[in-house]
Structures are given as structure tokens and as C-alpha cells.
Short mmCIF file of C-alpha atoms in Angstrom, two decimals:
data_model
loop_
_atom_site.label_atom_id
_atom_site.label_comp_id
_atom_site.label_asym_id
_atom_site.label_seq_id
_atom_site.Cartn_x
_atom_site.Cartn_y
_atom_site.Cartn_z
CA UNK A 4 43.91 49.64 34.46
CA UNK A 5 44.57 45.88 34.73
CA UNK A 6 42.70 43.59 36.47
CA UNK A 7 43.97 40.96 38.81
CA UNK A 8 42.27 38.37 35.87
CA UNK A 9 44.88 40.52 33.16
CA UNK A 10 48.03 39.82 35.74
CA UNK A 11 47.54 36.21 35.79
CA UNK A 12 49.76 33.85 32.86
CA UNK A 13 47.73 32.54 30.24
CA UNK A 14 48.17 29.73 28.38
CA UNK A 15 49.37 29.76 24.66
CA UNK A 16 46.51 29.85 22.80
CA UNK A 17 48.46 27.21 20.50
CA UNK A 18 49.73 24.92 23.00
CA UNK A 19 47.12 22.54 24.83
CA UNK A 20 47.70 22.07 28.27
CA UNK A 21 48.62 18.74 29.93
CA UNK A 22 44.96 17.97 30.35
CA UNK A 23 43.87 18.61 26.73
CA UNK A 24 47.05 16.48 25.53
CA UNK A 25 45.96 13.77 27.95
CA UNK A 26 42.29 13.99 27.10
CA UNK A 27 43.21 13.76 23.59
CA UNK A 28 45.47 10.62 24.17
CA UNK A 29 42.98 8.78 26.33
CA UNK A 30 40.15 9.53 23.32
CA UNK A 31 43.15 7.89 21.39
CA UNK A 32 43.53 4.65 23.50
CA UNK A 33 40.02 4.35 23.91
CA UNK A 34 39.28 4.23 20.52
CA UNK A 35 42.18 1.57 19.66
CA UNK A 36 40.85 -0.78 22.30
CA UNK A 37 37.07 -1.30 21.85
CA UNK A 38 38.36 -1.24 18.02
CA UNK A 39 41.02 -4.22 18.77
CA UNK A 40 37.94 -5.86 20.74
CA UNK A 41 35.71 -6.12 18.20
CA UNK A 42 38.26 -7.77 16.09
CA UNK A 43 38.55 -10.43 18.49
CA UNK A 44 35.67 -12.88 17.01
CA UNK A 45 37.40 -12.44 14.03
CA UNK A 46 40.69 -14.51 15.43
CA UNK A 47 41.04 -18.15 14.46
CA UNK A 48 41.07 -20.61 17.59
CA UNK A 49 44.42 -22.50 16.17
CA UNK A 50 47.23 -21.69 17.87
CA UNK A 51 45.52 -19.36 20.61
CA UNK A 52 45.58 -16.64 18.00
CA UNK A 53 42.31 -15.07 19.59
CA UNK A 54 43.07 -16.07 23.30
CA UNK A 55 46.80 -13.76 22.87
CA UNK A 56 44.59 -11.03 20.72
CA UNK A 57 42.04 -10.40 24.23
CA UNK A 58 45.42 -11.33 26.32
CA UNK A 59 46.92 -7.82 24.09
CA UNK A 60 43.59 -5.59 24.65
CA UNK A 61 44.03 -6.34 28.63
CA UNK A 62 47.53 -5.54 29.03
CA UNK A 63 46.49 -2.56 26.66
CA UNK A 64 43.67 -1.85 29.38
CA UNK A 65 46.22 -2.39 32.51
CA UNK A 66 48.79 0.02 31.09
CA UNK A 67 45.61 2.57 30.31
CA UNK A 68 44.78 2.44 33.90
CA UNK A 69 48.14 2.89 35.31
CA UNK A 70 48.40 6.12 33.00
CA UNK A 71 45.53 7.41 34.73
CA UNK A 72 46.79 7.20 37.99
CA UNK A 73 50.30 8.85 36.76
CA UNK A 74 47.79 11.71 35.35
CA UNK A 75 46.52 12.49 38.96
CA UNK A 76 49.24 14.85 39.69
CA UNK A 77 47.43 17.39 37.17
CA UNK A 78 44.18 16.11 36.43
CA UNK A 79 41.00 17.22 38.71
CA UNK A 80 39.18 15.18 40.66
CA UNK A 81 36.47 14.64 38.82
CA UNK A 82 38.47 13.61 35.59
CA UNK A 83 40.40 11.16 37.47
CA UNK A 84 36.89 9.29 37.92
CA UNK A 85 35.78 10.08 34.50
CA UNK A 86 38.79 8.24 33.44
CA UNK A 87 38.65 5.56 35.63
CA UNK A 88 34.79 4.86 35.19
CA UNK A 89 35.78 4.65 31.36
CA UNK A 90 38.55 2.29 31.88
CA UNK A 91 36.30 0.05 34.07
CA UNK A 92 33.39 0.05 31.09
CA UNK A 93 36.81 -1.06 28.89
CA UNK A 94 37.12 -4.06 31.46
CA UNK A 95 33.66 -5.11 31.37
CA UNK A 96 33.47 -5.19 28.07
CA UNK A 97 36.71 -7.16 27.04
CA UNK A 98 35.25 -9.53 30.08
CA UNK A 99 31.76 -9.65 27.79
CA UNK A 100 33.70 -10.48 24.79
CA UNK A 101 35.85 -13.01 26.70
CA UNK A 102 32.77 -15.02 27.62
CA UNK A 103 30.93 -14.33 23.82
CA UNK A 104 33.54 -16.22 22.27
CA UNK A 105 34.85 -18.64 24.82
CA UNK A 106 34.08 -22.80 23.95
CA UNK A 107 31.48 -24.22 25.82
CA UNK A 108 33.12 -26.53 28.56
CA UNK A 109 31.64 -30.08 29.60
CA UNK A 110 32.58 -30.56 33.28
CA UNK A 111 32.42 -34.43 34.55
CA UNK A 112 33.50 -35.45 38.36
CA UNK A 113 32.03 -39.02 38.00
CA UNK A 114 34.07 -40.57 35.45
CA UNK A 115 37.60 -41.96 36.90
CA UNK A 116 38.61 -42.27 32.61
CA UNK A 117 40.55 -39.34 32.04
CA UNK A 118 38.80 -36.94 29.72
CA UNK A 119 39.52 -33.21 28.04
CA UNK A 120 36.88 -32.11 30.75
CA UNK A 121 38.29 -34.09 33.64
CA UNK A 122 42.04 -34.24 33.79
CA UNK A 123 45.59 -32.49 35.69
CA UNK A 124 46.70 -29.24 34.88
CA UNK A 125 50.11 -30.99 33.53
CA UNK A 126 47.95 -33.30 31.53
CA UNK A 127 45.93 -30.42 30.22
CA UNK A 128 49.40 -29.03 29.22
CA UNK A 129 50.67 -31.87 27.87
CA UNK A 130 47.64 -32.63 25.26
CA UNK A 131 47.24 -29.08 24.58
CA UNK A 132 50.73 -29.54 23.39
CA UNK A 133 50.22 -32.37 21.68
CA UNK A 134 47.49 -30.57 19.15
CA UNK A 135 50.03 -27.66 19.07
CA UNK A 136 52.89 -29.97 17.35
CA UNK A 137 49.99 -30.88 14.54
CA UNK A 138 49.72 -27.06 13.75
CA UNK A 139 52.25 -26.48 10.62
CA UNK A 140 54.99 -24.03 11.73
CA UNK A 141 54.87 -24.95 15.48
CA UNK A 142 57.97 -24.92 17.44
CA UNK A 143 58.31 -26.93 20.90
CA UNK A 144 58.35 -26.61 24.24
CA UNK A 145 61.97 -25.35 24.07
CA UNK A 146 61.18 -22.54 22.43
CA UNK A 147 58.71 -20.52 24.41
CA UNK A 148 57.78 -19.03 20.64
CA UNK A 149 54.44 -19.91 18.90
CA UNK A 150 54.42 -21.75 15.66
CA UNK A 151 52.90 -19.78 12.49
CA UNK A 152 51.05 -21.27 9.54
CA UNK A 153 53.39 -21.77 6.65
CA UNK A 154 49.86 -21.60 4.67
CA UNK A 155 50.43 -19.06 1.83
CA UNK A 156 54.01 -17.73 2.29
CA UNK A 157 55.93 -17.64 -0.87
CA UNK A 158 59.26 -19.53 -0.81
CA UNK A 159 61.34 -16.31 -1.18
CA UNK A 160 60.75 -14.86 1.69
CA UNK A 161 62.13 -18.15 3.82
CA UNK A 162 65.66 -18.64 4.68
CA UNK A 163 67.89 -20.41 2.36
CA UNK A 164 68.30 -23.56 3.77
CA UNK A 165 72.55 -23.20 3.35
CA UNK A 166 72.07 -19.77 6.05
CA UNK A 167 71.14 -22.09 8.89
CA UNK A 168 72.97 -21.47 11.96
CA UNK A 169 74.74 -25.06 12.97
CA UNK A 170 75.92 -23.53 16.38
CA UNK A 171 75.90 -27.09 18.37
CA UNK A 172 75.72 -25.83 21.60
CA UNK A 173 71.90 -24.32 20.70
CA UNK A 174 68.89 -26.52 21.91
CA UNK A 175 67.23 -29.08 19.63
CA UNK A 176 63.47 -29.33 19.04
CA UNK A 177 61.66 -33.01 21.16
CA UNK A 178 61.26 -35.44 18.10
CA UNK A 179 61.37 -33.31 15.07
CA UNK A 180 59.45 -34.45 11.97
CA UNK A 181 61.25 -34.42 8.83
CA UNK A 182 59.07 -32.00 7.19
CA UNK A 183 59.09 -29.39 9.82
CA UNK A 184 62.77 -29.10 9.59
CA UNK A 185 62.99 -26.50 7.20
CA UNK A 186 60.26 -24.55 9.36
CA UNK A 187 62.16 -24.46 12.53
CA UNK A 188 65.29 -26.18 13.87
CA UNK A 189 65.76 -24.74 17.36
CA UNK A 190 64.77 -21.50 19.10
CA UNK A 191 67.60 -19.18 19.55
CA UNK A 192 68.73 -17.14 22.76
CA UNK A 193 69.63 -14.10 21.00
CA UNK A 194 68.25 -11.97 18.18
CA UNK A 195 71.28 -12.79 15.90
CA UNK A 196 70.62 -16.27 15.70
CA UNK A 197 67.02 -16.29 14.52
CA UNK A 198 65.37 -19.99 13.22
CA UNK A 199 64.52 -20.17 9.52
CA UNK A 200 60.88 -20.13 9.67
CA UNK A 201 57.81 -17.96 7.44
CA UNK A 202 58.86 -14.56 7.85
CA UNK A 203 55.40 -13.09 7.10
CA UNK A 204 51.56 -14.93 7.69
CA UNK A 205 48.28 -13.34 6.09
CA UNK A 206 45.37 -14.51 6.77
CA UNK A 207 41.84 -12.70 5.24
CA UNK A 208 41.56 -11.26 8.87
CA UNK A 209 45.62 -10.17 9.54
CA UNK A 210 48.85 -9.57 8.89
CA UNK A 211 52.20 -10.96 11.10
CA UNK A 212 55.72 -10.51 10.76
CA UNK A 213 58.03 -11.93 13.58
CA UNK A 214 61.43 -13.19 14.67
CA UNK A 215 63.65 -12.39 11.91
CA UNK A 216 66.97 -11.37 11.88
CA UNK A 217 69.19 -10.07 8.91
CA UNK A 218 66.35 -10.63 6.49
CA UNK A 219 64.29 -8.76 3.59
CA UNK A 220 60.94 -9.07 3.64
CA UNK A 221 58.43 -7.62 1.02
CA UNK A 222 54.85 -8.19 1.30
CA UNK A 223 53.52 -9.33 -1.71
CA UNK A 224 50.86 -6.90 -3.49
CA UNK A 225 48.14 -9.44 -3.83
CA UNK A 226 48.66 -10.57 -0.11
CA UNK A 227 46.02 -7.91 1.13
CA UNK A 228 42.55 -7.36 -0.36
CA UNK A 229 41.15 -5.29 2.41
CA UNK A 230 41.87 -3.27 5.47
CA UNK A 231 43.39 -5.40 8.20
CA UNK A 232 45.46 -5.70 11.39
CA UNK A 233 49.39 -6.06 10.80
CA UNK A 234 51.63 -6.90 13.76
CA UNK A 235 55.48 -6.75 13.73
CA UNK A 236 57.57 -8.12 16.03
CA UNK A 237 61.00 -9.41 16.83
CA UNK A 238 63.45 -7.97 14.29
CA UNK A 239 67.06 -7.83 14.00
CA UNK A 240 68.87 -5.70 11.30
CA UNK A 241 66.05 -6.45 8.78
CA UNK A 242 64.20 -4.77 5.96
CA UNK A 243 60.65 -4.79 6.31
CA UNK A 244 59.01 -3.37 3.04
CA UNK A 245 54.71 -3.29 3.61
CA UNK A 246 54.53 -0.24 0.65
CA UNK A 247 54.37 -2.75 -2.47
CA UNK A 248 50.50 -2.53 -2.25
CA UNK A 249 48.92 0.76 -3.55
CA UNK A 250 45.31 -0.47 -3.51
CA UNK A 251 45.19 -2.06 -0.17
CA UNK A 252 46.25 -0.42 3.62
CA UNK A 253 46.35 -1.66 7.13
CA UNK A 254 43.30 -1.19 9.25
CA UNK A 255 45.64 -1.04 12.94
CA UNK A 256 49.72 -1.48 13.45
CA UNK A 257 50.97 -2.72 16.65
CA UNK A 258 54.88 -3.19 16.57
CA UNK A 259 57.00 -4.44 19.56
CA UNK A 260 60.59 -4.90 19.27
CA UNK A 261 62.89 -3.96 16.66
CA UNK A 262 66.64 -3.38 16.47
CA UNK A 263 68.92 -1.71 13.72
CA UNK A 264 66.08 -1.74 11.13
CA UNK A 265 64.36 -0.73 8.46
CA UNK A 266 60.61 -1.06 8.62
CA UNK A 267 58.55 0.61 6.03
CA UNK A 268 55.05 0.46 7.13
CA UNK A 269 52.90 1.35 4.35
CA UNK A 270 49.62 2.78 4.90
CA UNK A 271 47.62 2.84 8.22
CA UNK A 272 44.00 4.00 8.52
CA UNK A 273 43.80 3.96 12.12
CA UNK A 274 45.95 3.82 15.08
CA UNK A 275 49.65 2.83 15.17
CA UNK A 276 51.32 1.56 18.29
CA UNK A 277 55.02 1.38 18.29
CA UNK A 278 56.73 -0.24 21.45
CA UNK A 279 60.69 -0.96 21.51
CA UNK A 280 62.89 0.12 18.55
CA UNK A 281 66.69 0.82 19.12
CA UNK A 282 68.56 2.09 16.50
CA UNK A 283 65.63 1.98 13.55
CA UNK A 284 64.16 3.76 11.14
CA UNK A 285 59.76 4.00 10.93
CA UNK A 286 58.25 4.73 7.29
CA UNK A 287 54.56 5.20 7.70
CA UNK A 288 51.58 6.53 7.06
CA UNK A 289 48.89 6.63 9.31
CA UNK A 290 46.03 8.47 11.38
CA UNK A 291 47.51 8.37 15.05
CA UNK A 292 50.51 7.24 16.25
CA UNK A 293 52.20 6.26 19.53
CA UNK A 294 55.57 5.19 20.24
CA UNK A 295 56.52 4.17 24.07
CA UNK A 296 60.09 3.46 24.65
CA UNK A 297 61.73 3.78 21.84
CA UNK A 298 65.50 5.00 20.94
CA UNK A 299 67.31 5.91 18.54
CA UNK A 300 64.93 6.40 16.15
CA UNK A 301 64.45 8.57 12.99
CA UNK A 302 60.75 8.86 12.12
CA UNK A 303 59.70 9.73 8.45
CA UNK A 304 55.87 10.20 9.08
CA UNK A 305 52.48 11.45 7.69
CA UNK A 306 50.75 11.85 10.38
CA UNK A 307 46.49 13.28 11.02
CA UNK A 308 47.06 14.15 14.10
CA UNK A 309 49.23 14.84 17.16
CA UNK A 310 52.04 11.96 17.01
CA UNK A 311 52.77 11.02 20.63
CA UNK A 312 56.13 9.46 22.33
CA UNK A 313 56.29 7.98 25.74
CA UNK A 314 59.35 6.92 27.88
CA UNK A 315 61.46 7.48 24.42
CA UNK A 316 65.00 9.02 23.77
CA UNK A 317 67.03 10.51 20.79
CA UNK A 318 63.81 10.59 18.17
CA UNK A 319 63.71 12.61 14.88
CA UNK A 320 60.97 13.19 13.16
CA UNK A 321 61.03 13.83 9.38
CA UNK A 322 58.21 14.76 6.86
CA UNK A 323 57.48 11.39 4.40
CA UNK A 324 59.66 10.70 1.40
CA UNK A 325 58.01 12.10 -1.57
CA UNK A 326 59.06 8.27 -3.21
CA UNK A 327 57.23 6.37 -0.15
CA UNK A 328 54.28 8.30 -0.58
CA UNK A 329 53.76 7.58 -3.94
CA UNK A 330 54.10 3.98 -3.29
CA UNK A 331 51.79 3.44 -0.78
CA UNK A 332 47.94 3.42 -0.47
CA UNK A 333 47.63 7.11 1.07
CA UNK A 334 46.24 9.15 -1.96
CA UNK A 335 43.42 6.60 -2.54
CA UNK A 336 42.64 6.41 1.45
CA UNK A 337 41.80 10.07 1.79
CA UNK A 338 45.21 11.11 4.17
CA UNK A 339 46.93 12.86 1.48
CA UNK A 340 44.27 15.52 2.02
CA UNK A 341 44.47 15.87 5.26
CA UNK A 342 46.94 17.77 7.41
CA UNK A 343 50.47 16.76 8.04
CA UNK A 344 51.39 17.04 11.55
CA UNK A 345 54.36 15.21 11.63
CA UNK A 346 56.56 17.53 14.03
CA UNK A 347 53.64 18.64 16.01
CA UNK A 348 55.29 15.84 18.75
CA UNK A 349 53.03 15.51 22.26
CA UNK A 350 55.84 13.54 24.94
CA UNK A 351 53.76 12.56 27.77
CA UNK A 352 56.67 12.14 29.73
CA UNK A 353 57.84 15.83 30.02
CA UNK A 354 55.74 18.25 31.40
CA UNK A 355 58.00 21.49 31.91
CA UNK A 356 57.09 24.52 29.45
CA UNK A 357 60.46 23.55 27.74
CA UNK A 358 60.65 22.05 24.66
CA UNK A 359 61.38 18.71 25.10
CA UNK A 360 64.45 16.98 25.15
CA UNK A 361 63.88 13.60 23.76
CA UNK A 362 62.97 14.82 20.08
CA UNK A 363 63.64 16.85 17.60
CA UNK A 364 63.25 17.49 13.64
CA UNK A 365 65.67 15.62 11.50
CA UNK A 366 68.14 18.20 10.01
CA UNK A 367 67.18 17.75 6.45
CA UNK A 368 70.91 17.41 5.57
CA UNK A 369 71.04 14.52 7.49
CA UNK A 370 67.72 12.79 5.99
CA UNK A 371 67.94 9.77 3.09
CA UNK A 372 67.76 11.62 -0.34
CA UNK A 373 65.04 10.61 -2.46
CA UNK A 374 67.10 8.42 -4.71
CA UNK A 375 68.37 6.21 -2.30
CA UNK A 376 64.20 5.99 -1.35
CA UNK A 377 63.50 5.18 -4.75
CA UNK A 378 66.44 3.18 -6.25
CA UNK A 379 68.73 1.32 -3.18
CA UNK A 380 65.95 0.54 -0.52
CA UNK A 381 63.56 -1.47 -2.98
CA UNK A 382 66.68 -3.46 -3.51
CA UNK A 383 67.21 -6.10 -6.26
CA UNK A 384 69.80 -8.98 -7.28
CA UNK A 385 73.45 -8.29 -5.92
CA UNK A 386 71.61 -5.85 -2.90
CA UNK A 387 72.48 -7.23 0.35
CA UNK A 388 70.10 -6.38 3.26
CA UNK A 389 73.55 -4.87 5.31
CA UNK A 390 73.98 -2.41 1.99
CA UNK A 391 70.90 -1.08 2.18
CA UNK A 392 70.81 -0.48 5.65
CA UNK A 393 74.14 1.40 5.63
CA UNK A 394 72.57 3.38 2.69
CA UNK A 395 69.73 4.86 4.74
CA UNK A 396 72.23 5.45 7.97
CA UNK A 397 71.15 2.24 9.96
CA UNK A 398 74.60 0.06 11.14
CA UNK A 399 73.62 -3.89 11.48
CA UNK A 400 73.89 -6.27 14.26
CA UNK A 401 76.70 -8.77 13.65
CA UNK A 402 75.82 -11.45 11.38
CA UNK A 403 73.99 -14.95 11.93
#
């Protein structure tokens, strides 16, 4: 006899329902914040470096909180105020580590001399940019882009100066000093017509790539001695190679904006947010990953656990090339022994039974063979970037 308990559907007891997969993603989030918080104090003060990292962590908190409320169409009650209770803690505590690290202000109302302490907004603006155009790599008002330290980027990884765009109806910088010309010339309205400037800055406490366009860039295998943050953004039908380094991985990965490239990631030991890419193709390695409107992409991952895709289209998911992996810093960081789950895909944004729409495995006939892994994409003299982009299935943008 069956019981009305035997009539009722069960759940697959190997597919998590929406509240597991959410649970498990907010664990995820959670994790990746208070971890990108204590990094803060770690930020130089030159060129509001650690002002935009706590700036990141509350538009990471925002966009937490506004998941939560999406969630309440299928979460109880009493999770929604789990959730939210955890997300105010979050708040408080970036707010704590706000006012740790902040400068101690001197406030005078007495003086009429104008002072740091005692002046307009607009003159507040105007000396703050003033110490801005002494920072090496700093672009001006025109530009609405922040300058990077040239400090310790090799000379092959810059522009030639004979690839300069000489477009003359694009802005010019206020005043330029003769030796920040070759740093930046003018800030460009369209990903095509990127400035030359340092394509990649490490410090001992990061890693940045940003606004490049039609451009191979290599990190250098001495340019990371230990585990650290590595943000990527602002690339146009580029090469991004971060696997030249076996000893050395990245501690987080944040990367925001990427079109018709190539970006091999290296090695990742904790979370990896991925916000933007048309048209790309994502190498990596890493514990947890997240991707949040995205298109067009084919993902060749090693993955610990459940990859998740938000508010993405047209993604394929392939295991690692047996070539990357060798290259990269996995077998010495402990994830080559751990599971692979790299088509075990959670999409937060579909919650029918179906499978969903928006990705699929990469028909192995259709994936890069091994060779052109280990002999085009490394590249070499008489490789250009568009070659080896059309080698791995990636068309480029129009050139500069």
C-alpha cells in the first residue's frame, strides 16, 4: 500500500534544490567579501587604490542584497532574514574597515587662509587633481580613467610608439609633460582605439591588467612571489597569458569587461568573478567561479566546485587543456587532486526542472586541439595577436 508521503514527487537525490544552490552561492559570496575586506589595509593610498578596493566590496554587498530579495519567491521566511541579517553584519563590517583605515582629518572654521581641511568642494577637486597629475601613469580629467604606476613594467609589454592612433578629432590631455607622452596621449571613446599605456601593474600586494586593445600580454614569471589579487579589465581582441608562472598562483580574480579575447588565467586558489565577456574565451583554474552576464563564451575550466552563471547566454564549458594545466601552478596548489566539476553548471537565472538553455558542453570536435594550446597560443616572432586568435576560434574587433 502507498502512503500519501510515497505519492508525493521527490526531489533527485542528485540535484539540489533552488535553496541548496542558493545557500551554497551565498556561502560563496560571503566568503569572497569579508576575504576582499581584509585585503583592504593592504591597498596603497596613491591613486585611491584602497578607496575603489572598499568602493568594489560595497557594490559587491549591494548586488548580494538585491539577490536576496530576488530569492524570496522560493526561500522561507526565516532564510530570507538569515540572509539579510548576514548581509547587514557584511555592511557593518566593510563600514568598520572604512573607518580603521580612513586618514585622520583636521577640521578648522576659524582660519579665512584656505587649507586641505578648510576649502570648496571644486577646490578639493581641483588639488586632489593636482597630486593625481604627479602620480606616474596618470591620465587627466578628460579621461575619466585612472593613471597606473609605470613602476616595474617591462618595455615589451607597452605599445610601440609607431602604433599610436593619430585620429585628430580624439581629445588631448590639459598640459602634457613630455615624459608622460609615451604613457598616455588621450583617452579614447571606443575600445578600438585604446591609449598606449602599461598594460600590466604588480605590486607585492596585486596584480592589474586594463584598457588594452589588440595587444599580447604575458606576465612575466618572476612578477609574482606569492598568492595575490589579479584584476582584469577593459580588453579588446587581446591575448592575456597569466600561465607563465608555475610556482606562483592568484589568491582572488575579479574580471569585468572583455571582448573577442583570449584570457588565460592561470591558477586561482580562491574565488573567481567574471562580469562581461562577449565573444571570449576563459582558461582557468580555480576553486569557485562565477560569471554574471556573459556571452558568447567558451569556458575551458578546472573547477572544485559548482561553477555558477548568472544573466549569461550561449556558454560552453570544456574540461582544461591537458597543455594549460601543465603550465600553470595547479599540481603544486593541491587542485589537481581534487574533483573536476567543470560541467556540473548551477544558472541562477533558470529555475524550471529543464536543463537550461544558456549552456552547454563544448562538442569536443569543436574544442582547440592541444597543439594549437601548446605551439600557436604561446606565440613567438612573426605571431600576430589576430593569428592566434583566429587559431583558437575567436574573430577580432577591427584594428586600431
Amino acid at each position: 500500500m502507498t502512503t500519501p508521503e510515497d505519492s508525493q514527487p521527490q526531489p533527485s537525490s542528485g540535484e539540489p534544490t533552488l535553496q541548496q544552490k542558493f545557500f551554497r552561492y551565498f556561502q560563496q559570496e560571503v566568503t569572497a567579501l569579508q576575504d576582499q575586506m581584509d585585503r583592504i589595509g593592504d591597498r596603497p593610498l596613491i591613486a585611491g587604490e584602497r578607496a575603489d578596493a572598499a568602493d568594489h566590496c560595497l557594490a559587491g554587498i549591494s548586488r548580494l542584497s538585491s539577490e536576496v530579495k530576488d530569492a524570496s519567491t522560493y526561500l522561507p521566511s526565516y532564510d530570507q532574514r538569515t540572509y539579510a541579517e548576514a548581509v547587514k553584519a557584511l555592511q557593518d563590517k566593510l563600514q568598520e574597515t572604512r573607518a580603521a583605515f580612513a586618514p585622520k582629518q583636521k577640521f578648522s572654521f576659524k582660519s579665512a587662509r584656505k587649507s586641505p581641511s578648510a576649502i570648496s568642494l571644486s577646490d578639493a577637486a581641483e588639488l586632489a587633481a593636482q597630486k593625481r597629475r604627479g602620480v606616474p601613469g596618470y591620465l587627466s580629467p578628460n579621461g575619466n580613467t585612472p593613471g597606473t604606476s609605470q613602476s616595474g613594467t617591462p618595455a615589451y609589454l607597452q605599445t610601440p610608439p609607431d602604433e599610436k592612433s593619430t585620429s585628430s578629432n580624439r581629445p588631448v590631455p590639459d598640459a602634457p609633460h613630455p615624459s608622460s607622452l609615451q604613457q598616455a596621449t588621450s583617452v579614447p571613446a571606443t575600445p578600438e582605439e585604446q591609449p598606449s599605456r602599461p598594460a600590466l601593474s604588480t605590486t607585492a600586494t596585486s596584480t592589474t591588467i586594463s584598457s588594452q586593445s589588440h595587444a599580447h600580454i604575458l606576465l612575466p614569471s618572476s612578477s609574482i612571489a606569492a598568492p595575490t589579487p589579479c584584476t582584469i579589465s577593459r580588453l579588446t581582441s587581446c591575448i592575456l597569458d597569466l600561465s607563465t608562472s608555475r610556482s606562483a598562483s592568484f589568491a582572488s580574480l575579479t574580471i569585468n569587461n572583455a571582448t573577442s579575447s583570449l584570457l588565460c588565467c592561470g591558477t586561482v586558489n580562491g574565488p573567481a568573478h567574471v562580469t562581461g565577456l562577449r565573444n571570449c574565451t576563459l582558461v582557468i583554474v580555480c576553486r569557485q567561479l562565477r560569471m554574471h552576464e556573459c556571452a558568447g563564451v567558451n569556458v575551458y575550466l578546472h573547477c572544485t566546485s559548482r561553477p555558477i552563471i548568472e544573466d549569461c547566454k550561449g556558454m560552453r564549458f570544456a574540461q582544461l587543456p591537458q597543455t594549460y594545466f601543465d603550465l600553470t601552478a595547479a599540481g603544486q596548489s593541491g587542485l589537481a587532486d581534487s574533483a573536476n566539476l567543470w560541467d556540473q553548471i548551477d544558472d541562477f537565472k533558470w529555475l524550471k526542472s529543464e536543463p537550461s538553455p544558456n549552456w552547454s558542453v563544448l562538442p569536443v570536435g569543436e574544442r582547440v586541439p592541444e597543439e594549437t594550446w601548446r605551439e600557436v597560443v604561446p606565440g613567438g616572432p612573426g605571431w600576430r595577436t589576430e593569428d592566434i586568435l583566429k587559431a583558437v576560434g575567436i574573430q577580432p574587433q577591427s584594428g586600431r
